[in-house]
Short mmCIF file of C-alpha atoms in Angstrom, two decimals:
data_model
loop_
_atom_site.label_atom_id
_atom_site.label_comp_id
_atom_site.label_asym_id
_atom_site.label_seq_id
_atom_site.Cartn_x
_atom_site.Cartn_y
_atom_site.Cartn_z
CA MET A 1 -2.56 -15.41 4.50
CA LYS A 2 -1.57 -16.38 8.07
CA THR A 3 -3.14 -19.66 7.53
CA PHE A 4 -3.55 -22.03 4.30
CA PRO A 5 -6.69 -23.69 4.04
CA MET A 6 -6.28 -27.50 2.99
CA PHE A 7 -8.15 -30.66 3.82
CA ILE A 8 -6.64 -33.43 5.32
CA LYS A 9 -7.49 -37.05 4.89
CA MET A 10 -9.13 -38.26 8.09
CA ALA A 11 -10.60 -41.78 7.15
CA GLY A 12 -8.88 -44.23 9.55
CA ARG A 13 -6.54 -41.81 11.24
CA ARG A 14 -6.10 -41.40 15.06
CA VAL A 15 -7.67 -37.90 16.55
CA VAL A 16 -7.04 -37.36 19.92
CA ILE A 17 -9.56 -34.91 22.17
CA VAL A 18 -8.64 -33.95 25.48
CA GLY A 19 -11.52 -33.16 27.88
CA GLY A 20 -14.77 -34.43 29.13
CA GLY A 21 -16.99 -31.38 28.86
CA GLU A 22 -18.93 -29.47 26.44
CA GLN A 23 -15.97 -27.91 24.72
CA ALA A 24 -14.74 -31.29 23.99
CA ALA A 25 -18.24 -32.45 23.16
CA GLN A 26 -18.14 -29.51 20.27
CA LYS A 27 -14.91 -30.80 18.77
CA THR A 28 -15.77 -34.73 18.78
CA ARG A 29 -19.42 -33.72 16.97
CA LEU A 30 -17.17 -31.84 14.35
CA MET A 31 -14.90 -35.07 13.96
CA LEU A 32 -17.79 -37.49 13.89
CA LYS A 33 -18.58 -35.79 10.36
CA THR A 34 -15.41 -37.53 9.25
CA ASP A 35 -14.15 -41.32 9.30
CA ALA A 36 -11.76 -40.84 11.89
CA GLN A 37 -10.99 -42.83 15.01
CA ILE A 38 -11.99 -40.49 17.80
CA VAL A 39 -10.25 -41.01 21.18
CA VAL A 40 -11.45 -38.85 24.20
CA LEU A 41 -8.43 -38.53 27.16
CA SER A 42 -10.84 -37.94 30.08
CA ASP A 43 -11.28 -39.58 33.56
CA MET A 44 -15.09 -38.18 33.41
CA LEU A 45 -17.27 -37.70 30.64
CA ASP A 46 -20.44 -35.54 30.34
CA ASP A 47 -23.72 -37.55 29.09
CA GLU A 48 -23.42 -36.81 25.43
CA LEU A 49 -19.95 -38.34 25.36
CA ALA A 50 -20.51 -41.15 27.58
CA ALA A 51 -23.50 -42.34 25.11
CA LEU A 52 -21.07 -42.00 22.17
CA ALA A 53 -18.27 -44.16 24.15
CA ALA A 54 -21.15 -46.84 25.00
CA SER A 55 -22.18 -46.92 21.68
CA GLY A 56 -18.46 -47.41 20.41
CA ARG A 57 -18.52 -44.44 18.12
CA ILE A 58 -15.44 -43.03 20.46
CA THR A 59 -12.99 -44.53 22.50
CA GLN A 60 -12.38 -43.24 26.00
CA GLU A 61 -9.06 -43.48 27.86
CA ARG A 62 -8.45 -42.92 31.41
CA GLY A 63 -5.43 -41.97 33.62
CA ALA A 64 -2.42 -40.05 33.29
CA ILE A 65 -1.76 -38.15 30.19
CA THR A 66 1.72 -38.28 28.55
CA ALA A 67 3.13 -37.47 25.25
CA ARG A 68 2.72 -41.23 24.08
CA ASP A 69 -0.98 -40.30 23.83
CA PHE A 70 -0.58 -37.70 21.19
CA GLU A 71 2.00 -39.79 18.89
CA GLN A 72 0.55 -40.99 15.47
CA THR A 73 -2.21 -38.57 15.38
CA ALA A 74 -3.69 -36.60 12.61
CA LEU A 75 -4.88 -33.97 14.98
CA VAL A 76 -5.15 -33.05 18.54
CA PHE A 77 -7.95 -30.97 19.99
CA ILE A 78 -7.30 -29.97 24.00
CA ALA A 79 -10.59 -28.88 25.30
CA THR A 80 -10.57 -29.43 28.99
CA GLY A 81 -12.28 -25.89 29.99
CA CYS A 82 -9.34 -24.96 32.31
CA PRO A 83 -6.93 -22.37 30.24
CA GLY A 84 -4.14 -23.40 32.64
CA ALA A 85 -4.30 -27.27 31.95
CA ASP A 86 -4.96 -26.63 28.28
CA SER A 87 -1.61 -24.47 28.19
CA ALA A 88 0.08 -27.16 29.83
CA LEU A 89 -1.19 -30.11 27.85
CA HIS A 90 -0.44 -28.26 24.41
CA GLY A 91 3.25 -28.70 25.42
CA VAL A 92 3.16 -32.28 26.05
CA ALA A 93 1.22 -32.71 22.61
CA LYS A 94 4.00 -30.65 21.05
CA ALA A 95 6.68 -32.55 22.55
CA ALA A 96 5.05 -35.43 20.56
CA GLY A 97 4.93 -33.57 17.45
CA ALA A 98 1.28 -33.45 17.24
CA THR A 99 -0.99 -30.72 15.35
CA VAL A 100 -2.88 -29.21 18.13
CA ASN A 101 -5.88 -26.99 18.26
CA VAL A 102 -6.60 -25.27 21.74
CA VAL A 103 -9.96 -24.36 22.32
CA ASP A 104 -10.04 -20.35 22.40
CA GLN A 105 -6.53 -19.98 22.77
CA PRO A 106 -5.40 -19.06 19.10
CA ALA A 107 -1.69 -18.33 19.73
CA LEU A 108 -1.57 -22.05 20.79
CA CYS A 109 -3.40 -23.37 17.90
CA ASP A 110 -1.37 -24.86 14.84
CA ALA A 111 -4.61 -25.44 13.05
CA ILE A 112 -7.95 -23.83 13.31
CA THR A 113 -11.29 -25.27 12.69
CA PRO A 114 -13.26 -23.24 10.23
CA SER A 115 -17.09 -22.70 10.00
CA ILE A 116 -18.30 -25.81 7.70
CA VAL A 117 -21.01 -26.11 5.01
CA ASP A 118 -21.30 -29.65 4.79
CA ARG A 119 -22.55 -31.47 1.34
CA ASP A 120 -20.38 -34.53 1.72
CA PRO A 121 -18.27 -34.74 -0.58
CA VAL A 122 -18.88 -31.42 -1.15
CA VAL A 123 -17.48 -29.21 1.72
CA VAL A 124 -17.17 -25.32 2.08
CA ALA A 125 -14.85 -24.18 4.80
CA ILE A 126 -14.95 -20.47 6.03
CA GLY A 127 -12.07 -19.17 8.19
CA THR A 128 -11.43 -15.50 9.35
CA GLU A 129 -7.98 -16.66 11.24
CA GLY A 130 -9.82 -16.32 14.46
CA THR A 131 -10.39 -12.97 14.19
CA ALA A 132 -14.34 -12.68 13.43
CA PRO A 133 -16.06 -16.07 14.29
CA VAL A 134 -19.39 -14.15 13.95
CA LEU A 135 -18.83 -13.17 10.47
CA ALA A 136 -17.72 -16.53 9.30
CA ARG A 137 -21.04 -18.06 10.68
CA GLN A 138 -22.90 -15.35 8.67
CA ILE A 139 -21.14 -16.43 5.45
CA LYS A 140 -21.85 -19.88 6.17
CA THR A 141 -25.51 -19.15 6.60
CA GLN A 142 -25.47 -17.53 3.22
CA VAL A 143 -23.46 -20.45 1.55
CA GLU A 144 -26.02 -22.84 3.12
CA GLN A 145 -28.96 -21.19 1.26
CA MET A 146 -26.99 -21.07 -2.07
CA LEU A 147 -26.40 -24.80 -2.06
CA GLU A 148 -28.89 -27.39 -2.65
CA PRO A 149 -29.23 -29.93 0.35
CA ASN A 150 -28.93 -32.97 -2.00
CA LEU A 151 -25.93 -31.36 -3.99
CA GLY A 152 -23.34 -33.65 -2.34
CA ASP A 153 -25.23 -36.45 -3.52
CA LEU A 154 -25.36 -35.40 -7.14
CA ALA A 155 -21.38 -34.94 -6.71
CA ALA A 156 -20.89 -38.16 -5.28
CA LEU A 157 -22.73 -39.75 -8.25
CA ALA A 158 -20.22 -37.53 -10.70
CA GLY A 159 -17.52 -39.19 -8.59
CA ARG A 160 -18.64 -42.54 -9.46
CA LEU A 161 -19.01 -41.78 -13.09
CA ARG A 162 -15.68 -40.00 -13.63
CA ALA A 163 -13.99 -43.27 -14.70
CA SER A 164 -16.65 -44.13 -17.17
CA ALA A 165 -16.23 -40.70 -18.63
CA ALA A 166 -12.41 -40.79 -18.60
CA GLN A 167 -12.79 -43.84 -20.74
CA HIS A 168 -15.54 -42.58 -23.04
CA LEU A 169 -14.65 -38.92 -23.72
CA ALA A 170 -12.00 -36.68 -24.44
CA PRO A 171 -10.53 -34.05 -22.01
CA ARG A 172 -12.10 -31.04 -23.66
CA LEU A 173 -15.68 -33.06 -23.70
CA ARG A 174 -15.29 -34.18 -20.21
CA ARG A 175 -14.87 -30.87 -19.07
CA ASP A 176 -18.05 -29.62 -21.12
CA LEU A 177 -19.88 -32.88 -19.54
CA TRP A 178 -19.16 -31.73 -15.97
CA ARG A 179 -19.98 -28.12 -16.73
CA TRP A 180 -23.26 -29.50 -18.21
CA VAL A 181 -24.05 -31.79 -15.35
CA PHE A 182 -23.53 -29.31 -12.58
CA GLY A 183 -24.86 -26.15 -14.39
CA ASP A 184 -27.54 -27.31 -16.69
CA ALA A 185 -30.40 -30.11 -16.97
CA PRO A 186 -29.16 -32.86 -14.72
CA ARG A 187 -28.55 -30.30 -11.78
CA ARG A 188 -32.01 -29.37 -11.96
CA LYS A 189 -33.66 -32.67 -12.43
CA TYR A 190 -31.64 -33.96 -9.56
CA THR A 191 -31.87 -31.17 -7.01
CA SER A 192 -35.66 -30.90 -7.81
CA GLY A 193 -36.36 -34.86 -6.83
CA GLY A 194 -35.69 -36.27 -10.18
CA VAL A 195 -32.42 -38.49 -9.03
CA ARG A 196 -33.14 -41.42 -11.13
CA GLU A 197 -33.82 -39.31 -14.38
CA ALA A 198 -30.77 -37.28 -13.84
CA ALA A 199 -28.44 -40.20 -13.54
CA GLN A 200 -29.89 -41.54 -16.75
CA MET A 201 -29.34 -38.46 -18.41
CA ILE A 202 -25.80 -38.29 -17.29
CA LYS A 203 -24.82 -41.98 -18.20
CA GLN A 204 -26.52 -41.71 -21.63
CA ALA A 205 -24.09 -38.39 -22.16
CA ILE A 206 -21.03 -40.33 -21.17
CA ALA A 207 -21.75 -43.50 -23.48
CA THR A 208 -22.76 -41.11 -26.61
CA GLY A 209 -21.01 -38.01 -26.25
CA ASP A 210 -24.27 -36.29 -27.23
CA PHE A 211 -25.41 -33.72 -24.70
CA GLU A 212 -25.64 -29.59 -25.00
CA HIS A 213 -22.19 -28.31 -25.44
CA ASP A 214 -20.03 -26.76 -28.02
CA THR A 215 -17.42 -28.72 -29.75
CA GLY A 216 -15.44 -25.91 -31.53
CA GLY A 217 -13.08 -23.37 -30.42
CA SER A 218 -14.11 -19.97 -29.40
CA VAL A 219 -12.92 -16.47 -28.08
CA ALA A 220 -14.12 -14.33 -25.58
CA LEU A 221 -12.37 -10.59 -25.65
CA VAL A 222 -12.68 -9.98 -21.77
CA GLY A 223 -12.33 -6.80 -20.12
CA ALA A 224 -10.40 -6.89 -16.93
CA GLY A 225 -11.40 -3.65 -15.57
CA PRO A 226 -8.98 -0.58 -14.77
CA GLY A 227 -6.96 -2.26 -12.01
CA ALA A 228 -8.17 -3.88 -8.79
CA LYS A 229 -9.37 -7.80 -9.52
CA ASP A 230 -12.60 -7.10 -8.01
CA LEU A 231 -13.65 -4.90 -10.48
CA ILE A 232 -14.01 -7.33 -13.21
CA THR A 233 -17.48 -8.66 -14.34
CA LEU A 234 -19.07 -11.68 -13.09
CA ARG A 235 -19.34 -12.69 -16.70
CA GLY A 236 -15.45 -11.77 -16.97
CA VAL A 237 -14.85 -14.57 -14.27
CA GLN A 238 -17.23 -17.11 -15.76
CA ARG A 239 -15.21 -17.02 -18.91
CA LEU A 240 -11.90 -17.05 -17.29
CA GLN A 241 -13.09 -20.34 -15.30
CA GLU A 242 -14.20 -21.62 -18.58
CA ALA A 243 -10.94 -20.67 -20.67
CA ASP A 244 -8.44 -23.19 -22.03
CA VAL A 245 -5.90 -20.50 -22.75
CA ILE A 246 -5.59 -17.14 -21.77
CA TYR A 247 -3.58 -14.33 -23.21
CA TYR A 248 -3.22 -11.32 -20.92
CA ASP A 249 -1.58 -7.80 -21.27
CA ARG A 250 0.96 -5.95 -19.26
CA LEU A 251 -1.52 -3.89 -17.32
CA VAL A 252 -3.93 -6.91 -16.47
CA ASP A 253 -3.55 -7.08 -12.38
CA PRO A 254 -2.03 -10.75 -11.98
CA GLU A 255 -4.33 -11.44 -9.33
CA ILE A 256 -7.16 -11.55 -11.48
CA LEU A 257 -5.65 -14.65 -13.42
CA GLU A 258 -5.98 -16.66 -9.88
CA LEU A 259 -9.65 -16.42 -10.91
CA ALA A 260 -8.99 -18.57 -13.78
CA ARG A 261 -9.03 -22.42 -13.79
CA ARG A 262 -5.86 -23.71 -12.35
CA ASP A 263 -5.05 -25.76 -15.44
CA ALA A 264 -5.72 -23.16 -17.96
CA GLN A 265 -2.52 -21.96 -19.97
CA ARG A 266 -1.43 -18.47 -19.27
CA VAL A 267 0.19 -16.40 -22.09
CA TYR A 268 1.48 -13.18 -21.32
CA VAL A 269 1.57 -10.80 -24.42
CA GLY A 270 2.28 -7.87 -22.85
CA LYS A 271 3.07 -4.63 -24.89
CA ARG A 272 5.13 -1.55 -23.76
CA PRO A 273 4.80 1.78 -25.58
CA GLY A 274 7.57 1.73 -27.75
CA CYS A 275 8.81 -1.82 -27.08
CA HIS A 276 6.41 -4.51 -28.33
CA SER A 277 7.49 -7.76 -27.34
CA TRP A 278 4.41 -9.20 -29.10
CA PRO A 279 3.43 -7.61 -31.98
CA GLN A 280 -0.05 -7.26 -32.76
CA GLU A 281 0.13 -9.64 -35.77
CA LYS A 282 1.58 -12.40 -33.75
CA ILE A 283 -1.10 -12.10 -30.77
CA THR A 284 -4.09 -12.24 -33.43
CA GLN A 285 -2.29 -15.32 -35.29
CA THR A 286 -1.40 -17.16 -32.23
CA MET A 287 -4.87 -16.65 -30.67
CA LEU A 288 -6.39 -18.14 -33.99
CA ALA A 289 -4.73 -20.78 -34.06
CA ALA A 290 -5.69 -21.81 -30.40
CA ALA A 291 -9.13 -21.27 -31.11
CA LYS A 292 -9.02 -23.64 -34.63
CA SER A 293 -7.62 -26.30 -32.29
CA GLY A 294 -10.92 -26.21 -30.43
CA ALA A 295 -9.81 -24.40 -27.30
CA ARG A 296 -11.59 -22.26 -25.30
CA VAL A 297 -9.36 -18.58 -25.53
CA VAL A 298 -9.93 -15.75 -23.36
CA ARG A 299 -8.29 -12.53 -24.53
CA LEU A 300 -7.85 -10.34 -21.50
CA LYS A 301 -7.30 -6.83 -21.80
CA CYS A 302 -7.15 -4.18 -19.14
CA GLY A 303 -9.97 -1.59 -18.77
CA ASP A 304 -12.90 -2.25 -21.71
CA PRO A 305 -11.80 -4.21 -24.82
CA GLY A 306 -13.79 -1.74 -27.00
CA VAL A 307 -12.02 1.23 -25.57
CA PHE A 308 -8.32 1.86 -27.18
CA ALA A 309 -7.55 -1.81 -26.84
CA ARG A 310 -7.01 -2.76 -30.59
CA SER A 311 -9.66 -5.18 -30.39
CA LEU A 312 -11.02 -4.48 -33.86
CA GLU A 313 -8.01 -5.97 -35.41
CA GLU A 314 -8.42 -9.15 -33.40
CA ILE A 315 -12.28 -9.19 -34.16
CA ASP A 316 -11.69 -8.77 -37.82
CA ALA A 317 -9.48 -11.70 -37.91
CA LEU A 318 -11.89 -13.82 -36.04
CA ARG A 319 -14.65 -13.14 -38.31
CA ASP A 320 -12.68 -13.48 -41.57
CA ALA A 321 -11.64 -16.94 -39.86
CA ASP A 322 -15.25 -17.73 -38.68
CA ILE A 323 -14.57 -18.37 -35.23
CA PRO A 324 -17.36 -17.63 -32.69
CA PHE A 325 -16.31 -14.62 -30.59
CA GLU A 326 -18.12 -12.51 -27.60
CA ILE A 327 -17.27 -9.21 -26.06
CA VAL A 328 -17.36 -9.23 -22.40
CA PRO A 329 -17.25 -5.35 -21.38
CA GLY A 330 -15.33 -4.23 -18.68
CA VAL A 331 -14.88 -0.85 -16.51
CA THR A 332 -12.84 1.38 -18.72
CA ALA A 333 -9.94 3.48 -17.15
CA ALA A 334 -11.64 6.88 -17.18
CA CYS A 335 -14.35 5.38 -15.21
CA GLY A 336 -11.99 3.84 -13.05
CA ALA A 337 -9.99 6.78 -12.35
CA ALA A 338 -13.17 9.16 -11.63
CA ALA A 339 -14.45 6.58 -9.12
CA ALA A 340 -10.95 6.65 -7.28
CA VAL A 341 -10.90 10.09 -6.73
CA GLY A 342 -14.76 10.39 -5.63
CA GLN A 343 -15.80 12.39 -9.11
CA THR A 344 -18.28 11.77 -11.41
CA LEU A 345 -17.51 12.22 -15.35
CA THR A 346 -20.82 14.43 -16.06
CA GLU A 347 -22.21 16.69 -14.01
CA ARG A 348 -25.87 17.99 -14.16
CA GLU A 349 -26.09 21.84 -15.73
CA ALA A 350 -22.22 21.85 -15.52
CA ILE A 351 -20.74 18.98 -17.75
CA ASP A 352 -22.97 17.45 -20.23
CA THR A 353 -20.23 16.28 -22.79
CA LEU A 354 -18.13 13.31 -22.32
CA ILE A 355 -15.14 12.63 -24.71
CA LEU A 356 -12.66 9.63 -24.55
CA THR A 357 -9.60 10.29 -26.46
CA THR A 358 -5.88 9.45 -26.64
CA GLY A 359 -2.75 11.06 -26.79
CA HIS A 360 -0.72 8.37 -28.57
CA PHE A 361 -1.54 8.39 -32.43
CA THR A 362 0.57 6.25 -34.84
CA ASP A 363 0.75 9.46 -37.36
CA GLY A 364 2.72 11.20 -34.54
CA SER A 365 0.16 13.83 -33.61
CA ALA A 366 0.30 15.04 -30.03
CA ILE A 367 -3.12 16.88 -29.54
CA PRO A 368 -6.33 15.32 -29.83
CA ASN A 369 -8.84 17.37 -31.74
CA ALA A 370 -11.30 16.99 -28.91
CA VAL A 371 -8.60 18.87 -26.60
CA LYS A 372 -7.97 21.48 -29.57
CA ASN A 373 -11.85 22.18 -29.41
CA LEU A 374 -12.38 21.88 -25.59
CA SER A 375 -15.76 23.88 -24.86
CA PRO A 376 -17.62 24.65 -21.90
CA GLY A 377 -19.52 21.80 -20.64
CA SER A 378 -17.12 19.15 -21.49
CA CYS A 379 -14.94 16.54 -19.68
CA VAL A 380 -12.26 14.91 -21.80
CA ALA A 381 -10.56 11.80 -20.53
CA LEU A 382 -7.11 11.21 -22.39
CA TYR A 383 -5.65 7.94 -22.35
CA MET A 384 -2.00 7.39 -23.14
CA ALA A 385 -1.44 11.02 -23.05
CA VAL A 386 1.67 11.68 -20.51
CA ALA A 387 3.93 11.86 -23.22
CA ALA A 388 1.75 14.37 -25.10
CA ALA A 389 1.05 16.62 -21.96
CA PRO A 390 3.55 19.11 -22.69
CA GLU A 391 2.16 20.18 -26.16
CA ILE A 392 -1.46 19.85 -24.77
CA SER A 393 -0.60 21.89 -21.82
CA THR A 394 1.18 24.71 -23.73
CA TYR A 395 -1.72 24.79 -26.51
CA LEU A 396 -4.74 24.92 -23.90
CA SER A 397 -2.79 27.50 -21.85
CA ALA A 398 -2.83 29.82 -24.49
CA ARG A 399 -6.62 30.17 -24.89
CA HIS A 400 -8.59 32.80 -23.09
CA ALA A 401 -10.42 30.38 -20.76
CA ALA A 402 -7.44 28.31 -19.64
CA GLU A 403 -7.72 28.98 -15.91
CA LEU A 404 -11.07 27.60 -16.11
CA ILE A 405 -9.67 24.24 -17.03
CA SER A 406 -9.38 21.90 -14.23
CA VAL A 407 -7.37 18.73 -14.31
CA THR A 408 -7.12 15.41 -12.48
CA ILE A 409 -4.35 12.75 -12.66
CA VAL A 410 -4.65 9.35 -11.56
CA ALA A 411 -1.80 6.88 -12.37
CA ASN A 412 -2.23 3.21 -11.58
CA ALA A 413 -6.01 3.70 -11.09
CA GLN A 414 -7.65 1.12 -8.67
CA THR A 415 -4.30 -0.50 -7.82
CA ASP A 416 -2.10 -0.21 -4.50
CA ALA A 417 0.21 1.89 -6.90
CA GLN A 418 -2.28 4.43 -7.39
CA ILE A 419 -1.22 8.20 -7.69
CA VAL A 420 -3.55 11.21 -7.75
CA ALA A 421 -2.76 14.88 -8.11
CA THR A 422 -4.78 17.94 -9.22
CA CYS A 423 -3.72 21.17 -10.89
CA ASP A 424 -4.37 23.60 -13.43
CA ILE A 425 -3.32 23.29 -17.40
CA ALA A 426 -0.37 25.26 -17.06
CA SER A 427 1.05 22.83 -14.24
CA LEU A 428 0.23 19.64 -15.78
CA PRO A 429 3.90 18.81 -16.91
CA ALA A 430 5.51 20.04 -13.79
CA THR A 431 2.92 17.85 -11.76
CA LEU A 432 3.57 14.71 -14.08
CA ALA A 433 7.52 15.09 -13.25
CA GLN A 434 6.91 15.97 -9.64
CA HIS A 435 5.22 12.53 -9.06
CA GLY A 436 7.34 10.54 -11.66
CA ILE A 437 4.35 9.54 -13.94
CA LYS A 438 5.38 8.39 -16.83
CA ASN A 439 2.45 6.02 -18.14
CA THR A 440 -0.32 4.28 -17.12
CA ALA A 441 -2.15 7.73 -16.20
CA THR A 442 -5.49 9.20 -17.01
CA LEU A 443 -5.97 12.81 -17.60
CA LEU A 444 -9.53 13.94 -16.84
CA LEU A 445 -9.75 17.96 -18.39
CA LYS A 446 -12.75 19.53 -17.28
CA LEU A 447 -14.31 22.69 -18.46
CA ARG A 448 -17.55 23.44 -16.68
CA LYS A 449 -20.11 25.83 -17.51
CA ASN A 450 -20.65 28.93 -15.57
CA THR A 451 -17.74 28.23 -13.51
CA VAL A 452 -14.65 30.10 -11.90
CA PRO A 453 -11.05 30.06 -12.31
CA VAL A 454 -9.15 27.08 -11.07
CA LYS A 455 -6.63 27.56 -8.22
CA SER A 456 -3.53 25.33 -8.95
CA ALA A 457 -3.52 22.94 -6.04
CA VAL A 458 -1.39 19.94 -6.29
CA LEU A 459 -2.09 17.16 -3.95
CA PRO A 460 0.85 14.88 -3.83
CA HIS A 461 0.33 10.87 -3.25
CA THR A 462 -3.38 11.64 -2.23
CA ALA A 463 -4.22 8.21 -3.81
CA LYS A 464 -3.82 5.47 -1.60
CA ALA A 465 -4.85 6.78 1.64
CA ALA A 466 -7.86 9.06 0.56
CA ALA A 467 -8.74 7.89 -2.77
CA LEU A 468 -8.66 4.27 -2.06
CA SER A 469 -11.22 5.18 0.95
CA VAL A 470 -13.44 6.53 -1.42
CA VAL A 471 -14.09 3.38 -3.33
CA GLY A 472 -14.44 1.38 -0.24
CA ARG A 473 -11.32 -0.82 -0.39
CA ALA A 474 -9.14 -1.77 2.62
#
């Protein structure tokens, strides 16, 4: 971000607007939504500004403008309508240490006014750093339609009752209360016109602690998807925003954690092959302890929690402890890898069998049976198989149909570090070595029906420019 969004306290503070025409009037209308003291510096005012000055809603000051006019201000807007005059006045205001916005001159702006959706005290600000005002207005229109007109009144009521809730309810119960208020019956009742009834419901809930909520701990096993944070599901985001504690793996994109509640505890339990800083038993027991204490726990796993994620051990422990849990599916690595390079995992009349398997076995095996028995019409997606690639390549290269097997390698799928290469089965180890791929790669082996021999074609580092464009990422 080149600009940082922040809400500035305006009540009782001085805002100076330079200019008396339409541009100045536009900024004045914006500031009239606040409790600021608005001063307009101009000898002449248009009819709108003159009426506001006459009613006392703004103060007009005439005469020469000096640096003293800009001292002790929260904001300064320069909007004379003359670019040269605006630029000169910008220098005067900056000499006084003011924070300045010069209309239609982004290079001279310390602060940029966003598009605003006003449901006071709920305010949504939408900015594009001056690059696309039309887009900001389009987003504003969509948000206006999302938020009920009297939603701000409900938020204000909640604000008045916060102290009472803090006095009567423990922190966890307070979070549940406000989740219920804004996501359930009180909000529906309030926005449909039942203001008095909704207020009574909330007050009764605060007084008794009796409303629709879960009192015990729970665990959500959430799939984070194969890489990019925008590939997590909406339900996954919701669980992150509800979580008290999040246990996350090594391959989870750190940006995904930004979707969680700011005060949620984040615990890294990353494990590298052959170097388990957090043994599985420790992860499971720590997670159980947090849930037993009443916390809402999210176990955040790369890909899908039901595919090579050791979730069954955690699920069995949760069942044994009688702790409520749910599984939130995610996009698994094979799907993410195929999408990243514009492929499908099945093909009509060519591939009708899809097998997800691993090249990392606890018993030391290197070649999965699915690879040994690779048959025409099959796609085998290999997880954690880079170390086993030489054995797989040697085994399949000895088959009579070896020249018909196509290989796509996608490392760090759906991330900025993504690498893609294609090759024949004999070239697999050399291709991996050429690109320095040692783990976090998915291998897609395809043996199509009625196909022709694969031409070995290594595509070095095609991923970011070409493959990312396939999935529509900038």
